[in-house]
Amino acid sequence: MTEILDHGPAGLARAASLLRSGRLVAFGTETVYGLGADATNGLGVAAIFAAKDRPRFNPLICHYPDPAAAFAHVAATPTARRLAEALWPGPLTMVLRRSPDCQVARLAGAGLDTLAVRVPSHPAAQKLLRLTALPIAAPSANRSGRVSPTTTQHVLDELEGRIDAIVDCGSCPVGVESTVLDLTGEVPVLLRPGGVTAEAIEAIAGPIEHARAGGTTPRSPGLLASHYAPQLPLRMSAERVAQDEALLAFGPPLSGAGLVYQLSRNSDLSEAAANLFAGLRWLDSEASVRNFRGIAAMPIPPSGLGVAINDRLRRAATPQ
Ligand code: TXA
Ligand code: MG
């Protein structure tokens, strides 16, 4: 049984007590829903991998209520401190070296000597992290290889009966996962584009490098080319659409599609990011029912949040 908890004081207290006893609780953040467990509890962390059917031990992001708590577990560099000052709480994840006395279970970091840390801004996540007073390891709350959830219903569709509880936090306002930045080298490396743009990071940290997207031996082990696959084939940058295709529209929709989901009528990238995963899920299930042959996504400009949106679409478009 999966309990659904509200994000008021009683629901959060229940969620914190479950987490403190090593159970699995999904909760909303500003980016997507996470599947949380006490990061210091190896069994709890192992249960995350089991619930998601993760084929391998990808390293997980540890969530903290504030920068001081995060930096107690990793060796913060001066650049990391400047970024934290400007962009935390918010959708930025920093990969740093584990500190020698770091209590986070080795499994959470997949045995690496680095740890990904993040301070989410969502008020319910903030309260939950403070109440729990533990680092919370949380990947996105979906089955491995599927689109990240941005509502409680999405989490139920993915994990009902496999996890102890979900804190209902409404729709996630950012809608794409956090930006993952590796700060262990001389120059910061962007491992995954996400809710904070590269421009915003460079304004604080100076020039950064971009990890090659999609390779088979990525620096960020979760960044395999095919990761967000819907059931139906998806093609990007569609200029035309057929009657037996579903259209993921951005701005005025192409005509002729059998089914349309509008990411943002006014071509607003923030709105499109917030709607992206709900739209992909909806189109995928509706279009499958109607025996459509695929999903056509209209072009999204490759700047600002469009970089993260195009990255997720590219992964969804790569055959598994
Ligand atoms: O917005 C988000 O980041 C959400 C919410 C719940 O916080 N979480 C999320 O987690 O997207 P997940 O597990 O789906 O993706 C984490 C990414 C993966 O690509 C993983 O490989 C990378 O972060 N990562 C985690 N630890 C790492 C490390 N030590 N070194 C390099 N990459 C790491
Ligand atoms: Mg994920």
Short mmCIF file of C-alpha atoms and ligand atoms in Angstrom, two decimals:
data_model
loop_
_atom_site.label_atom_id
_atom_site.label_comp_id
_atom_site.label_asym_id
_atom_site.label_seq_id
_atom_site.Cartn_x
_atom_site.Cartn_y
_atom_site.Cartn_z
CA MET A 1 0.00 0.00 0.00
CA THR A 2 1.22 3.46 -0.88
CA GLU A 3 -0.08 6.19 1.45
CA ILE A 4 -0.87 9.58 -0.05
CA LEU A 5 0.04 12.34 2.38
CA ASP A 6 -0.78 16.02 2.15
CA HIS A 7 1.97 18.61 2.53
CA GLY A 8 0.49 20.11 5.71
CA PRO A 9 2.14 19.57 9.12
CA ALA A 10 0.56 16.15 9.77
CA GLY A 11 1.42 14.75 6.35
CA LEU A 12 4.99 16.02 6.52
CA ALA A 13 5.46 14.67 10.06
CA ARG A 14 4.31 11.25 8.89
CA ALA A 15 6.60 11.43 5.84
CA ALA A 16 9.58 12.41 8.01
CA SER A 17 8.94 9.58 10.42
CA LEU A 18 8.75 7.06 7.56
CA LEU A 19 12.00 8.40 6.11
CA ARG A 20 13.69 8.23 9.52
CA SER A 21 12.82 4.54 9.71
CA GLY A 22 14.40 3.80 6.34
CA ARG A 23 11.20 3.72 4.26
CA LEU A 24 10.62 5.10 0.77
CA VAL A 25 8.71 8.37 0.40
CA ALA A 26 8.19 10.26 -2.86
CA PHE A 27 7.90 14.03 -2.58
CA GLY A 28 7.61 17.02 -4.87
CA THR A 29 10.48 19.36 -5.58
CA GLU A 30 10.51 22.41 -7.87
CA THR A 31 11.91 20.21 -10.68
CA VAL A 32 10.26 16.75 -10.59
CA TYR A 33 9.06 14.32 -7.89
CA GLY A 34 11.88 12.49 -6.13
CA LEU A 35 11.83 9.03 -4.57
CA GLY A 36 13.44 9.64 -1.21
CA ALA A 37 15.16 7.49 1.37
CA ASP A 38 17.56 8.19 4.25
CA ALA A 39 20.88 8.48 2.41
CA THR A 40 22.80 7.18 5.42
CA ASN A 41 20.77 3.96 5.48
CA GLY A 42 22.24 1.47 2.99
CA LEU A 43 19.14 -0.74 3.04
CA GLY A 44 16.85 2.21 2.42
CA VAL A 45 19.04 3.29 -0.49
CA ALA A 46 19.04 -0.24 -1.91
CA ALA A 47 15.23 -0.21 -1.72
CA ILE A 48 15.20 2.83 -4.04
CA PHE A 49 17.04 0.89 -6.74
CA ALA A 50 14.68 -2.07 -6.29
CA ALA A 51 11.50 0.05 -6.47
CA LYS A 52 12.70 1.77 -9.65
CA ASP A 53 14.02 -1.42 -11.26
CA ARG A 54 17.29 0.37 -11.86
CA PRO A 55 19.43 -2.09 -13.81
CA ARG A 56 22.65 -0.78 -12.35
CA PHE A 57 23.64 1.34 -9.41
CA ASN A 58 23.52 4.85 -10.81
CA PRO A 59 24.67 7.38 -8.23
CA LEU A 60 21.88 9.32 -6.55
CA ILE A 61 21.58 12.99 -5.66
CA CYS A 62 21.52 13.79 -1.91
CA HIS A 63 19.10 16.49 -0.86
CA TYR A 64 19.66 18.95 2.00
CA PRO A 65 17.68 21.84 3.48
CA ASP A 66 20.54 24.37 3.20
CA PRO A 67 24.09 24.79 1.86
CA ALA A 68 25.71 24.29 5.28
CA ALA A 69 24.13 20.85 5.62
CA ALA A 70 25.16 19.92 2.07
CA PHE A 71 28.74 21.14 2.47
CA ALA A 72 29.14 19.10 5.67
CA HIS A 73 29.31 15.99 3.45
CA VAL A 74 31.47 17.18 0.56
CA ALA A 75 34.60 19.25 0.03
CA ALA A 76 33.14 22.56 -1.14
CA THR A 77 35.35 24.53 -3.53
CA PRO A 78 35.26 28.36 -3.67
CA THR A 79 33.27 28.13 -6.92
CA ALA A 80 30.78 25.77 -5.29
CA ARG A 81 30.30 28.25 -2.46
CA ARG A 82 29.70 31.13 -4.87
CA LEU A 83 27.20 29.04 -6.85
CA ALA A 84 25.43 28.00 -3.64
CA GLU A 85 25.20 31.61 -2.52
CA ALA A 86 23.58 32.66 -5.80
CA LEU A 87 21.57 29.64 -6.92
CA TRP A 88 20.62 27.59 -3.85
CA PRO A 89 17.96 26.74 -2.96
CA GLY A 90 17.13 25.90 -6.56
CA PRO A 91 17.44 23.41 -9.42
CA LEU A 92 21.25 23.05 -9.41
CA THR A 93 23.05 19.84 -8.38
CA MET A 94 26.77 20.02 -7.62
CA VAL A 95 29.10 17.02 -7.87
CA LEU A 96 31.94 17.39 -5.34
CA ARG A 97 34.41 15.13 -3.52
CA ARG A 98 33.00 13.25 -0.54
CA SER A 99 34.45 14.45 2.72
CA PRO A 100 36.33 11.76 4.68
CA ASP A 101 33.69 11.61 7.44
CA CYS A 102 30.71 11.68 5.05
CA GLN A 103 27.93 9.53 6.53
CA VAL A 104 26.13 8.96 3.22
CA ALA A 105 25.93 5.25 2.34
CA ARG A 106 28.47 4.25 -0.33
CA LEU A 107 25.66 2.75 -2.40
CA ALA A 108 23.97 6.16 -2.74
CA GLY A 109 27.06 7.39 -4.57
CA ALA A 110 27.44 4.09 -6.46
CA GLY A 111 30.84 3.68 -4.85
CA LEU A 112 32.27 6.87 -6.39
CA ASP A 113 34.49 9.17 -4.35
CA THR A 114 32.24 12.04 -5.40
CA LEU A 115 28.75 12.95 -4.23
CA ALA A 116 26.00 14.90 -5.96
CA VAL A 117 24.35 17.37 -3.57
CA ARG A 118 21.37 19.66 -4.02
CA VAL A 119 19.25 22.09 -1.99
CA PRO A 120 15.73 22.15 -3.47
CA SER A 121 13.63 25.31 -3.19
CA HIS A 122 10.16 23.77 -3.11
CA PRO A 123 8.60 24.83 0.24
CA ALA A 124 7.24 21.34 1.01
CA ALA A 125 10.59 19.70 0.19
CA GLN A 126 12.34 22.30 2.36
CA LYS A 127 10.06 21.56 5.31
CA LEU A 128 10.38 17.81 4.86
CA LEU A 129 14.19 17.97 4.75
CA ARG A 130 14.29 20.11 7.90
CA LEU A 131 11.89 17.83 9.76
CA THR A 132 13.73 14.69 8.73
CA ALA A 133 17.14 16.16 9.59
CA LEU A 134 18.90 13.58 7.41
CA PRO A 135 20.40 13.73 3.92
CA ILE A 136 17.75 12.33 1.58
CA ALA A 137 18.88 10.38 -1.46
CA ALA A 138 16.29 10.87 -4.20
CA PRO A 139 16.32 10.01 -7.87
CA SER A 140 13.32 10.99 -9.96
CA ALA A 141 10.30 8.92 -8.82
CA ASN A 142 9.80 6.94 -12.03
CA ARG A 143 10.60 3.38 -13.10
CA SER A 144 14.02 3.21 -14.64
CA GLY A 145 14.10 4.47 -18.23
CA ARG A 146 10.79 6.32 -18.06
CA VAL A 147 9.83 9.97 -18.08
CA SER A 148 10.19 11.80 -14.74
CA PRO A 149 6.95 12.44 -12.81
CA THR A 150 5.71 15.97 -12.22
CA THR A 151 2.45 15.14 -10.39
CA THR A 152 1.33 12.72 -7.66
CA GLN A 153 -0.73 10.83 -10.23
CA HIS A 154 2.39 10.26 -12.35
CA VAL A 155 4.17 8.82 -9.30
CA LEU A 156 1.23 6.52 -8.59
CA ASP A 157 1.23 5.37 -12.23
CA GLU A 158 4.91 4.46 -11.87
CA LEU A 159 5.34 3.20 -8.33
CA GLU A 160 2.01 2.50 -6.59
CA GLY A 161 2.40 -0.43 -4.21
CA ARG A 162 6.21 -0.31 -4.46
CA ILE A 163 6.82 2.63 -2.13
CA ASP A 164 5.51 3.55 1.32
CA ALA A 165 4.12 7.02 0.70
CA ILE A 166 3.84 10.04 -1.57
CA VAL A 167 3.67 13.60 -0.29
CA ASP A 168 1.23 15.32 -2.62
CA CYS A 169 2.87 18.61 -3.54
CA GLY A 170 0.84 19.50 -6.65
CA SER A 171 2.52 20.07 -10.03
CA CYS A 172 6.26 20.72 -10.12
CA PRO A 173 6.78 24.33 -11.24
CA VAL A 174 10.09 23.91 -13.15
CA GLY A 175 9.22 20.57 -14.73
CA VAL A 176 12.67 19.38 -15.86
CA GLU A 177 15.32 17.92 -13.57
CA SER A 178 18.09 19.91 -11.96
CA THR A 179 21.21 20.95 -13.82
CA VAL A 180 24.10 18.65 -12.80
CA LEU A 181 27.49 20.37 -12.61
CA ASP A 182 30.76 18.58 -11.84
CA LEU A 183 33.00 20.84 -9.76
CA THR A 184 35.76 18.35 -9.02
CA GLY A 185 38.12 19.55 -11.77
CA GLU A 186 39.82 22.80 -12.74
CA VAL A 187 36.88 23.89 -14.90
CA PRO A 188 33.25 23.07 -14.01
CA VAL A 189 31.67 20.53 -16.36
CA LEU A 190 27.96 20.55 -17.17
CA LEU A 191 26.91 16.90 -16.96
CA ARG A 192 23.19 17.38 -17.46
CA PRO A 193 21.40 20.52 -18.67
CA GLY A 194 18.43 21.30 -16.44
CA GLY A 195 16.42 23.86 -14.54
CA VAL A 196 19.30 26.34 -14.13
CA THR A 197 20.69 27.53 -17.46
CA ALA A 198 24.36 27.36 -18.44
CA GLU A 199 24.25 31.15 -18.84
CA ALA A 200 23.17 31.60 -15.20
CA ILE A 201 26.01 29.34 -14.05
CA GLU A 202 28.64 31.04 -16.22
CA ALA A 203 27.60 34.44 -14.89
CA ILE A 204 28.82 33.24 -11.47
CA ALA A 205 31.42 30.56 -12.18
CA GLY A 206 32.92 31.82 -15.44
CA PRO A 207 33.24 29.58 -18.53
CA ILE A 208 32.20 25.95 -18.11
CA GLU A 209 32.69 22.85 -20.23
CA HIS A 210 29.87 20.76 -21.60
CA ALA A 211 30.06 16.99 -21.25
CA ARG A 212 29.51 15.18 -24.52
CA ALA A 213 25.83 14.24 -24.55
CA GLY A 214 24.71 10.70 -24.91
CA GLY A 215 27.92 8.65 -25.18
CA THR A 216 28.12 5.10 -23.91
CA THR A 217 30.61 5.93 -21.17
CA PRO A 218 29.26 9.22 -19.87
CA ARG A 219 30.86 10.95 -16.90
CA SER A 220 27.44 11.06 -15.31
CA PRO A 221 26.39 7.44 -15.31
CA GLY A 222 22.68 8.25 -15.57
CA LEU A 223 23.20 10.15 -18.79
CA LEU A 224 22.76 7.29 -21.22
CA ALA A 225 21.50 8.36 -24.62
CA SER A 226 18.16 6.63 -24.23
CA HIS A 227 16.70 7.38 -20.86
CA TYR A 228 13.33 9.08 -21.10
CA ALA A 229 11.80 6.74 -23.62
CA PRO A 230 8.04 6.84 -24.18
CA GLN A 231 6.51 3.70 -25.69
CA LEU A 232 5.95 5.32 -29.08
CA PRO A 233 8.74 6.58 -31.34
CA LEU A 234 9.31 10.30 -31.06
CA ARG A 235 10.80 12.54 -33.75
CA MET A 236 12.12 16.02 -33.09
CA SER A 237 12.02 19.31 -34.96
CA ALA A 238 8.95 18.26 -36.94
CA GLU A 239 7.99 20.68 -39.73
CA ARG A 240 4.98 18.58 -40.81
CA VAL A 241 2.75 16.12 -39.00
CA ALA A 242 0.62 13.20 -40.19
CA GLN A 243 -2.92 12.31 -39.13
CA ASP A 244 -1.73 9.16 -37.35
CA GLU A 245 0.82 11.07 -35.30
CA ALA A 246 0.45 12.93 -32.03
CA LEU A 247 1.88 16.45 -31.96
CA LEU A 248 3.89 17.98 -29.14
CA ALA A 249 3.28 21.61 -30.03
CA PHE A 250 5.31 24.67 -29.09
CA GLY A 251 3.62 27.85 -30.27
CA PRO A 252 1.00 27.83 -33.04
CA PRO A 253 0.49 24.09 -33.74
CA LEU A 254 1.21 22.50 -37.13
CA SER A 255 -2.06 21.49 -38.71
CA GLY A 256 -3.12 17.94 -39.51
CA ALA A 257 -2.17 16.07 -36.33
CA GLY A 258 -4.60 13.50 -34.91
CA LEU A 259 -3.89 14.69 -31.39
CA VAL A 260 -2.17 17.78 -29.99
CA TYR A 261 -0.57 18.65 -26.66
CA GLN A 262 0.38 22.29 -26.35
CA LEU A 263 3.60 22.89 -24.39
CA SER A 264 3.23 26.66 -24.56
CA ARG A 265 0.91 28.59 -26.84
CA ASN A 266 3.06 31.74 -26.43
CA SER A 267 6.33 29.87 -27.00
CA ASP A 268 7.42 30.44 -23.42
CA LEU A 269 10.30 28.09 -22.52
CA SER A 270 9.61 28.05 -18.76
CA GLU A 271 5.99 27.09 -19.36
CA ALA A 272 7.07 24.44 -21.89
CA ALA A 273 9.54 22.91 -19.41
CA ALA A 274 6.87 22.78 -16.72
CA ASN A 275 4.48 20.97 -19.11
CA LEU A 276 7.03 18.72 -20.86
CA PHE A 277 6.80 15.44 -18.93
CA ALA A 278 3.04 15.63 -18.32
CA GLY A 279 2.61 16.24 -22.05
CA LEU A 280 4.87 13.36 -23.08
CA ARG A 281 3.05 10.99 -20.72
CA TRP A 282 -0.38 12.08 -21.90
CA LEU A 283 0.46 11.94 -25.62
CA ASP A 284 2.18 8.57 -25.22
CA SER A 285 -0.79 6.92 -23.53
CA GLU A 286 -3.51 8.55 -25.69
CA ALA A 287 -1.64 7.92 -28.92
CA SER A 288 -0.92 4.29 -27.99
CA VAL A 289 -4.62 3.68 -27.32
CA ARG A 290 -5.45 5.11 -30.75
CA ASN A 291 -2.76 3.03 -32.50
CA PHE A 292 -0.91 6.09 -33.73
CA ARG A 293 2.54 5.48 -35.16
CA GLY A 294 4.41 8.07 -33.15
CA ILE A 295 4.88 11.47 -31.60
CA ALA A 296 6.14 14.48 -33.56
CA ALA A 297 7.70 17.27 -31.52
CA MET A 298 7.83 20.78 -32.96
CA PRO A 299 11.21 22.62 -32.89
CA ILE A 300 12.23 24.18 -29.57
CA PRO A 301 14.82 26.97 -29.66
CA PRO A 302 18.14 25.67 -28.27
CA SER A 303 18.75 28.48 -25.77
CA GLY A 304 18.07 29.01 -22.08
CA LEU A 305 15.75 26.28 -20.74
CA GLY A 306 15.34 25.08 -24.33
CA VAL A 307 18.71 23.32 -23.93
CA ALA A 308 17.30 21.07 -21.19
CA ILE A 309 14.02 20.53 -23.06
CA ASN A 310 15.85 19.50 -26.25
CA ASP A 311 18.16 17.23 -24.24
CA ARG A 312 15.15 15.36 -22.78
CA LEU A 313 13.46 15.15 -26.18
CA ARG A 314 16.65 13.78 -27.77
CA ARG A 315 16.79 11.04 -25.13
CA ALA A 316 13.11 10.27 -25.65
CA ALA A 317 13.79 10.06 -29.40
CA THR A 318 16.71 7.61 -29.14
CA PRO A 319 15.48 4.01 -29.50
CA GLN A 320 16.03 1.88 -26.38
O1 TXA B 1 15.82 17.50 -10.26
C1 TXA B 1 16.44 16.49 -9.93
O2 TXA B 1 17.69 16.42 -9.99
C2 TXA B 1 15.64 15.29 -9.41
C3 TXA B 1 14.99 15.72 -8.09
C4 TXA B 1 14.23 14.61 -7.43
O3 TXA B 1 15.96 16.24 -7.24
N1 TXA B 1 16.47 14.15 -9.25
C5 TXA B 1 16.97 13.45 -10.31
O4 TXA B 1 17.71 12.33 -9.95
O5 TXA B 1 16.78 13.78 -11.46
P1 TXA B 1 18.15 11.20 -11.00
O6 TXA B 1 18.70 10.10 -10.18
O7 TXA B 1 17.02 10.87 -11.87
O8 TXA B 1 19.32 11.84 -11.80
C6 TXA B 1 20.55 12.13 -11.15
C7 TXA B 1 21.63 12.39 -12.16
C8 TXA B 1 21.99 11.12 -12.90
O9 TXA B 1 22.24 11.45 -14.27
C9 TXA B 1 23.27 10.65 -12.20
O10 TXA B 1 24.11 9.88 -13.01
C10 TXA B 1 23.90 11.99 -11.84
O11 TXA B 1 22.81 12.82 -11.47
N2 TXA B 1 24.80 11.85 -10.70
C11 TXA B 1 24.47 11.57 -9.43
N3 TXA B 1 25.58 11.45 -8.66
C12 TXA B 1 26.64 11.68 -9.46
C13 TXA B 1 28.05 11.71 -9.27
N4 TXA B 1 28.61 11.48 -8.09
N5 TXA B 1 28.83 11.98 -10.34
C14 TXA B 1 28.28 12.24 -11.55
N6 TXA B 1 26.96 12.23 -11.79
C15 TXA B 1 26.14 11.95 -10.78
MG MG B 2 15.83 10.22 -13.41
#
